[in-house]
Coordinates of C-alpha atoms and ligand atoms in Angstrom, one line a residue:
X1 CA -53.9 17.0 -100.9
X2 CA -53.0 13.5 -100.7
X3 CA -49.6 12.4 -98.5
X4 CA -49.6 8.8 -98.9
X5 CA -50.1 6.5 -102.1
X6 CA -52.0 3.6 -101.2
X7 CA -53.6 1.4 -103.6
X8 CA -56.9 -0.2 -103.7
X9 CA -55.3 -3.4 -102.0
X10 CA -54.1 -1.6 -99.4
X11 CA -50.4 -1.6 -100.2
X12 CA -48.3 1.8 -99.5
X13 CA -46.0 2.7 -102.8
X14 CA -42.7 3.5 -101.2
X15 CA -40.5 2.8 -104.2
X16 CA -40.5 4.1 -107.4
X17 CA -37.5 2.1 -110.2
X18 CA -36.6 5.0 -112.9
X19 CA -35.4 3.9 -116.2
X20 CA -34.0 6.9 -116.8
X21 CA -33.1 5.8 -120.2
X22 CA -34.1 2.3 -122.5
X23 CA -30.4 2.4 -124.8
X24 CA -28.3 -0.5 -123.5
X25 CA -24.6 -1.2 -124.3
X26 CA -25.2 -4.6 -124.0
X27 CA -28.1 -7.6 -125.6
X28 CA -28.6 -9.9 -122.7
X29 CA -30.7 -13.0 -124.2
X30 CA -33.2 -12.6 -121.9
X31 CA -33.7 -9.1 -122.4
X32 CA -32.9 -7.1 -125.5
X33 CA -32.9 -8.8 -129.0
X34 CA -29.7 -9.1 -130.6
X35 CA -29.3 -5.9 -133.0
X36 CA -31.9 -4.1 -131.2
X37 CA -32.1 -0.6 -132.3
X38 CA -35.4 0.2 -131.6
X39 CA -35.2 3.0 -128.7
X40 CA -36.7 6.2 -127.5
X41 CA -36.6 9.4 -129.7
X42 CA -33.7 11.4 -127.6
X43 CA -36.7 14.1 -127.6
X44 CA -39.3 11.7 -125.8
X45 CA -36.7 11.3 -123.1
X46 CA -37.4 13.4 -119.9
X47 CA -34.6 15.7 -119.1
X48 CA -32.8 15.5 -115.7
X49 CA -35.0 18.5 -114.5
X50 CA -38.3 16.5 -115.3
X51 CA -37.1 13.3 -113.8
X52 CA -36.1 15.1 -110.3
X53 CA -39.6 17.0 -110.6
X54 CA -41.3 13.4 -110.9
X55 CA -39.3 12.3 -108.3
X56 CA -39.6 15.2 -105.7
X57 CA -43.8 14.6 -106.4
X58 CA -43.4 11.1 -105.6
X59 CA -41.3 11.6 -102.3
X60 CA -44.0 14.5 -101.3
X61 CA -46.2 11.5 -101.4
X62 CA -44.0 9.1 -99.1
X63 CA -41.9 7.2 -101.7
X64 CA -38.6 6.8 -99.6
X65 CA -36.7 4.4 -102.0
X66 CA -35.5 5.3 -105.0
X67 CA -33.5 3.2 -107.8
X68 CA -32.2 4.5 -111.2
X69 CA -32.3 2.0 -113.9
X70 CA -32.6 1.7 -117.7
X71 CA -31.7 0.4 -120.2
X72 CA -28.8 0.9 -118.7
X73 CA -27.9 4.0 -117.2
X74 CA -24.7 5.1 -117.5
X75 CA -25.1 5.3 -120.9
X76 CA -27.2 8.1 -120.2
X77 CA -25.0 11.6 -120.6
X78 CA -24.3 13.5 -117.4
X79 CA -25.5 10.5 -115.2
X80 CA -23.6 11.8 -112.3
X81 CA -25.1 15.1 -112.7
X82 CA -28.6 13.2 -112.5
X83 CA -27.5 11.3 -109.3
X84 CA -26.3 14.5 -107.7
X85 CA -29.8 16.2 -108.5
X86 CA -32.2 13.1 -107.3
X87 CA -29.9 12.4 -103.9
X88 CA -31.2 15.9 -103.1
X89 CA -34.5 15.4 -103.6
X90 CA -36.4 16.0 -99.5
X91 CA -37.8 12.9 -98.2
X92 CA -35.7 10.4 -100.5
X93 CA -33.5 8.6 -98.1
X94 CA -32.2 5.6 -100.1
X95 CA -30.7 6.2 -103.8
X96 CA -29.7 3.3 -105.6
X97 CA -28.6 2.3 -109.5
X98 CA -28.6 -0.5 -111.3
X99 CA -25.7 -1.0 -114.1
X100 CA -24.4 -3.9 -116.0
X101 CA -21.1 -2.9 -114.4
X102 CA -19.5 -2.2 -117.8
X103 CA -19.1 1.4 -117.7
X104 CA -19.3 0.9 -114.0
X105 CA -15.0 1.8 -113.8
X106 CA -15.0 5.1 -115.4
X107 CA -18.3 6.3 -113.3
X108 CA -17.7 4.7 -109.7
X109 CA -16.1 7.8 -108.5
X110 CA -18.6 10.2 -110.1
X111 CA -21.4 8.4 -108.1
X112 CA -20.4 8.3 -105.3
X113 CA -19.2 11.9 -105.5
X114 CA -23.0 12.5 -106.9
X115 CA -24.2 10.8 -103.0
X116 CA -25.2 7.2 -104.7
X117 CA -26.4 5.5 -101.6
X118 CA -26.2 1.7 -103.3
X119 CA -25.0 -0.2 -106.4
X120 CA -26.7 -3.5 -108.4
X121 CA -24.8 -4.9 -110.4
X122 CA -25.9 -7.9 -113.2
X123 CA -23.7 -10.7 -113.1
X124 CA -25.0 -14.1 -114.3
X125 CA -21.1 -15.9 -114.6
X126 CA -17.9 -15.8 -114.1
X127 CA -16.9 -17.6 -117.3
X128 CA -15.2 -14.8 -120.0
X129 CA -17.3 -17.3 -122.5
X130 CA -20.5 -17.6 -121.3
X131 CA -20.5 -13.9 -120.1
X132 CA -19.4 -13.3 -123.7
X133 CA -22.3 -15.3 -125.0
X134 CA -25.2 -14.5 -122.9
X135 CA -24.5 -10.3 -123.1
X136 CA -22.6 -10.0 -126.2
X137 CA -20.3 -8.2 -123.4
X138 CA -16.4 -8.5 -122.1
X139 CA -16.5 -9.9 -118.6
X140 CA -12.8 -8.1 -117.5
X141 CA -14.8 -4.6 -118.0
X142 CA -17.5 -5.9 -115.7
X143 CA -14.9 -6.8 -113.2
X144 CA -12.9 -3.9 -113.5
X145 CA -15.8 -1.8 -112.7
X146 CA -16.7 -3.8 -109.8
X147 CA -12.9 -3.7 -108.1
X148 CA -13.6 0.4 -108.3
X149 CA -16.6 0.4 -106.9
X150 CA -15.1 -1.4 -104.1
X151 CA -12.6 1.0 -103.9
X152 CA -14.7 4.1 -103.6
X153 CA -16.9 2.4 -100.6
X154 CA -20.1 2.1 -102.8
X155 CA -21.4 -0.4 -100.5
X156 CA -23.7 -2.4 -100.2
X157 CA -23.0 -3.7 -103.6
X158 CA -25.7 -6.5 -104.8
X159 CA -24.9 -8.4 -107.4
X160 CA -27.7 -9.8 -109.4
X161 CA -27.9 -13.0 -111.6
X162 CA -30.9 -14.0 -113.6
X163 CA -30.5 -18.0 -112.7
X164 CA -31.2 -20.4 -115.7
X165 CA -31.1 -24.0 -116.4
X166 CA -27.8 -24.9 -118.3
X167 CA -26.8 -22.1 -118.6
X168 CA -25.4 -20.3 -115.2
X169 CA -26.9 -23.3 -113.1
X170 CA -23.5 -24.5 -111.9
X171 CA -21.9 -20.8 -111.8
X172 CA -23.5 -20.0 -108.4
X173 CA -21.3 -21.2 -105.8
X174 CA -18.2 -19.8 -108.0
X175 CA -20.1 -16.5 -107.8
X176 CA -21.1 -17.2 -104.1
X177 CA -17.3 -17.1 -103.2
X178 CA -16.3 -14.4 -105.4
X179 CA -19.1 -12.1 -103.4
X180 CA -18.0 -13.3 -99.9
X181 CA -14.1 -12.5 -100.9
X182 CA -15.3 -9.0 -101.7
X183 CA -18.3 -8.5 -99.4
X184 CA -21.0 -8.1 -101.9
X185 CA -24.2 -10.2 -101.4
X186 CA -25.3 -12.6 -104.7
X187 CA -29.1 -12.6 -105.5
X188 CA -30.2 -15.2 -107.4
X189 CA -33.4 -14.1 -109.9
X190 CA -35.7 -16.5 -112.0
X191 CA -35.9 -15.7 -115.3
X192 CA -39.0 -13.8 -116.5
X193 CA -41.6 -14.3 -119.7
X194 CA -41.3 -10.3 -120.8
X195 CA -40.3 -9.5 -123.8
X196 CA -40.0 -12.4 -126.8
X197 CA -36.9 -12.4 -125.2
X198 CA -37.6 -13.1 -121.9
X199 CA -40.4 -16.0 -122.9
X200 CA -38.3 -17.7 -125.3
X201 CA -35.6 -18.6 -122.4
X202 CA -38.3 -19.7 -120.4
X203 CA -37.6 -22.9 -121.8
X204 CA -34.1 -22.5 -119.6
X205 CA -36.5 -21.3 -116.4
X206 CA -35.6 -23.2 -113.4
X207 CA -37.1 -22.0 -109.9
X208 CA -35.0 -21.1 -107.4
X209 CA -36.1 -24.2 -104.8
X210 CA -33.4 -26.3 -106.2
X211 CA -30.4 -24.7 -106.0
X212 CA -31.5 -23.7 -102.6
X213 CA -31.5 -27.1 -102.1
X214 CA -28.5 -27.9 -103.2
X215 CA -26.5 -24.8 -101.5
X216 CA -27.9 -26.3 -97.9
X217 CA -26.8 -29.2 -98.4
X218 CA -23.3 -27.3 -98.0
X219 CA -24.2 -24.3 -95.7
X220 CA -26.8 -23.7 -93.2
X221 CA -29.0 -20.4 -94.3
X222 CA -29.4 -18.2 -91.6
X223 CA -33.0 -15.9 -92.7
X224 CA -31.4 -12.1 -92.9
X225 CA -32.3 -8.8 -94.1
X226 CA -30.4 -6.2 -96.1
X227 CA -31.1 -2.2 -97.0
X228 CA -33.3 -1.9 -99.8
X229 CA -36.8 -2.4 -100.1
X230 CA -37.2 -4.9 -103.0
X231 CA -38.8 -8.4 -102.6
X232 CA -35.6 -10.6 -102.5
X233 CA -35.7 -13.2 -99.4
X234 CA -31.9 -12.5 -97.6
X235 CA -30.0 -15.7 -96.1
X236 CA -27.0 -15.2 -93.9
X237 CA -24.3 -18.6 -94.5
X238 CA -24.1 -19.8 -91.5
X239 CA -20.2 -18.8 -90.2
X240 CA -20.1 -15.6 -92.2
X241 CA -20.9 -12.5 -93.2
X242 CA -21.6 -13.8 -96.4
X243 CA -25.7 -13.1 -97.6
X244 CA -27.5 -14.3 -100.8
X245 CA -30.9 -13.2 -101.8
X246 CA -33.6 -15.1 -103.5
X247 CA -36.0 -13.4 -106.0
X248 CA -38.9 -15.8 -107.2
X249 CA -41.4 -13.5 -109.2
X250 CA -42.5 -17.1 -110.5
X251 CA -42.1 -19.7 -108.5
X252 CA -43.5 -18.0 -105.4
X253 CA -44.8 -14.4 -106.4
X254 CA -44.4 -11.6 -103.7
X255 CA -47.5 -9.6 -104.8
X256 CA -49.5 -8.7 -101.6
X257 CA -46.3 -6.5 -100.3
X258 CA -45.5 -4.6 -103.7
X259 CA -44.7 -1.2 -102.6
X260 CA -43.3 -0.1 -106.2
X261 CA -44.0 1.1 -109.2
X262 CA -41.7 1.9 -112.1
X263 CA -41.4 4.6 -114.7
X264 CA -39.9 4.5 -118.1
X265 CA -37.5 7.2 -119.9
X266 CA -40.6 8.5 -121.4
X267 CA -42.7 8.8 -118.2
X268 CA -45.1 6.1 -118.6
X269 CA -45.9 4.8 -115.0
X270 CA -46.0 0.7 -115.1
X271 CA -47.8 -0.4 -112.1
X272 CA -46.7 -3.9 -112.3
X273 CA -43.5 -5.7 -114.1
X274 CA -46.5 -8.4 -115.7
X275 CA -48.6 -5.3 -116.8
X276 CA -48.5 -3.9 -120.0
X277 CA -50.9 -0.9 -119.4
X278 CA -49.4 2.1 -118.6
X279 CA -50.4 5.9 -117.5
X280 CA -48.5 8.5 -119.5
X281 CA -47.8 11.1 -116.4
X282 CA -44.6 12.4 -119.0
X283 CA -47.4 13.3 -121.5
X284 CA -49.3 15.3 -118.6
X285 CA -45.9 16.9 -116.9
X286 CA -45.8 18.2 -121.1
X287 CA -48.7 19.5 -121.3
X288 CA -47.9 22.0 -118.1
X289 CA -50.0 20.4 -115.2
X290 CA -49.8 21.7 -111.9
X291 CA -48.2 19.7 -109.2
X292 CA -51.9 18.8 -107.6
X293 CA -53.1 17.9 -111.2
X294 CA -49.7 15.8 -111.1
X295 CA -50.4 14.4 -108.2
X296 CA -53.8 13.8 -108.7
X297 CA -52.8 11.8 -112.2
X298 CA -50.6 9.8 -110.1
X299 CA -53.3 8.8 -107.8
X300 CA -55.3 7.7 -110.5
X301 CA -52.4 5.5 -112.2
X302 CA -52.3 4.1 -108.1
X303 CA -55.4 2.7 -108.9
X304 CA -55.1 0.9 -111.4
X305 CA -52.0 -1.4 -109.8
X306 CA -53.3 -4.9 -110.7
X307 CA -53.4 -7.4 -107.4
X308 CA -51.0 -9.5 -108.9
X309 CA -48.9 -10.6 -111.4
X310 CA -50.0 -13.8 -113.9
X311 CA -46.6 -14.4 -116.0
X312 CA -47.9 -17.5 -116.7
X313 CA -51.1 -16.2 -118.3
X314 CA -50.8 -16.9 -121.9
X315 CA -53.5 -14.4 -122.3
X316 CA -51.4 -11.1 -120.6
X317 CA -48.2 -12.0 -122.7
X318 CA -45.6 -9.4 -121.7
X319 CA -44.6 -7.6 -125.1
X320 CA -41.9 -4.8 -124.1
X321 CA -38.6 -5.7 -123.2
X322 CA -37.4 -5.6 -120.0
X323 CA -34.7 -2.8 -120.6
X324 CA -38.0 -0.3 -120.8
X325 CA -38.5 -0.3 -117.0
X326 CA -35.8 -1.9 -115.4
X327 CA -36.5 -5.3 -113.6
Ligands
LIG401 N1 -28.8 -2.4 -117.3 C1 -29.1 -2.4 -115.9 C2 -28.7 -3.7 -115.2 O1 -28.0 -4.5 -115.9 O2 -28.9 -3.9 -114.0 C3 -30.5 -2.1 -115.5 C4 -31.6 -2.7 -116.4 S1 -31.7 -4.4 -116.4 C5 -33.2 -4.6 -117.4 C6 -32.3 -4.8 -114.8 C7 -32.3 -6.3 -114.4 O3 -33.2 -7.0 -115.1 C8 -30.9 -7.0 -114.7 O4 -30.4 -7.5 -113.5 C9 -31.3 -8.0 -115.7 O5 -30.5 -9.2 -115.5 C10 -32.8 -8.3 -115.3 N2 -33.5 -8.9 -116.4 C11 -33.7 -8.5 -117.7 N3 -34.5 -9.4 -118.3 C12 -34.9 -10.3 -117.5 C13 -35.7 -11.5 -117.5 N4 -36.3 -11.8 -118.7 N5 -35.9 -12.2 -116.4 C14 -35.3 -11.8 -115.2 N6 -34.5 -10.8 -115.1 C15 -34.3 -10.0 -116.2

């Protein structure tokens, strides 16, 4: 039986991204239409004991990272409880979530009580307003959460802002300084075409050269890593500890060393963010295959990983939001 997921380019899938639910609390422009409504039947939703059974295949079959996204997740009930279960799972050694911080001060205790290795948390301004405006969201509760995550250790804590042009373009170094108070590392994300969403603030895409540009001409970026397993490119600031990442799924794609794949609520597998085909491994798990016919299913979904992403294809237009896989 197979030990290893490799792909037909040759690249090793060591990371699977869960959306372990699509419902969000909030309706970021770029990502989930105002009034959105649209979600999962509760039914189609894979119960805790599914996901950790998808999860314990994949980490049979080398995957060592795992992140739990959504929608958002801790929307989703008994989160903790779901944490708890998949930080037991043999073989995963790195558990992290992604949140929009807003429930993020009620659950900070229960996950790291759960084991919750890591935290992302979304972040595109510090401005009550523009926060106010861009996620139909309160920026204190965000904050709040992120003060009690601090508290409970949950570090490393990444904090992750989609970067667009006059919008957030001049927010950066207030958020750079607010992360190096607190230790948490800023990373910096171009804006992507999925969704209707997405593609209609590509009009506000700006790539990620120029404000690198413009932070060195104020600190010297020292090339860094951090945990994780993701594509961002880590800088250290020259005369601290302070690190920001760079994520340029546009501007310079990081295709030839994708080691991920994502799976919705549902259990569709995505092999790539600018894919819309999917395998439905949920629908199999349903229908009562055995762990090798699992296994053999996800092999097959392995194969069909594309070599790379085209965003800018006007022929491959991206249709489902981005709150169905996570970013
Ligand atoms: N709710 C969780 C959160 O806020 O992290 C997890 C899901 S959210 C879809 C994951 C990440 O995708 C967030 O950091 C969000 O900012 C990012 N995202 C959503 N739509 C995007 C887009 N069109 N381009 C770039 N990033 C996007």
């Amino acid at each position: 039986m197979k030990d290893q997921l490799i792909d037909q380019y040759g690249r090793q899938i060591k990371y699977l991204r869960f959306s372990v639910t699509d419902r969000c609390d909030l309706r970021c422009k770029y990502c989930l239409p105002k009034g959105f409504r649209d979600f999962s039947e509760s039914a189609e939703t894979l119960t805790t004991g599914e996901i950790e059974h998808i999860v314990s295949l994949f980490a049979q079959l080398g995957v060592r990272h795992v992140r739990i996204t959504g929608g958002e997740p801790l929307v989703r009930k008994n989160i903790d409880h779901l944490v708890s279960r998949l930080a037991r799972v043999p073989g995963v050694s790195d558990l992290s979530l992604s949140t929009n911080g807003v429930r993020l001060s009620r659950f900070a205790g229960k996950l790291k009580r759960a084991g919750l290795h890591r935290l992302n948390v979304s972040l595109d301004t510090l401005d009550d307003k523009r926060y106010q405006d861009l996620t139909g969201g309160k920026l204190s509760k965000v904050l709040q959460g992120l003060e009690e995550a601090r508290n409970e250790n949950l570090s490393p804590i990444k904090i992750n802002c989609v970067f667009m042009r006059g919008v957030n373009e001049y927010d950066v170094e207030k958020l750079l300084d607010y992360c190096a108070l607190r230790n948490f590392t800023l990373r910096l994300i171009e804006t992507m075409p999925v969704g209707n969403t997405g593609r209609s603030m590509q009009a506000r895409y700006l790539s990620l050269d120029s404000i690198k540009r413009k932070l060195r001409e104020k600190y010297e970026l020292i090339p860094d890593v951090m945990p994780g397993a993701g594509p961002a490119r880590y800088y250290r600031l020259q005369g601290s500890s302070t690190k920001i990442g760079f994520i340029t799924p546009i501007s310079q794609h990081f295709c030839e060393t994708c080691n991920r794949l994502r799976i919705s609520c549902n259990g569709d597998i995505y092999t790539c963010l600018g894919d819309e085909n999917c395998y439905p491994l949920g629908d199999y798990l349903r229908q009562g295959c055995s762990d090798e016919e699992l296994i053999e299913h996800i092999g097959m979904a392995v194969d069909l990983k594309p070599k790379k992403h085209e965003f800018l294809n006007e022929n491959k237009q991206i249709v489902r939001f981005m709150a169905m896989t996570g970013g």
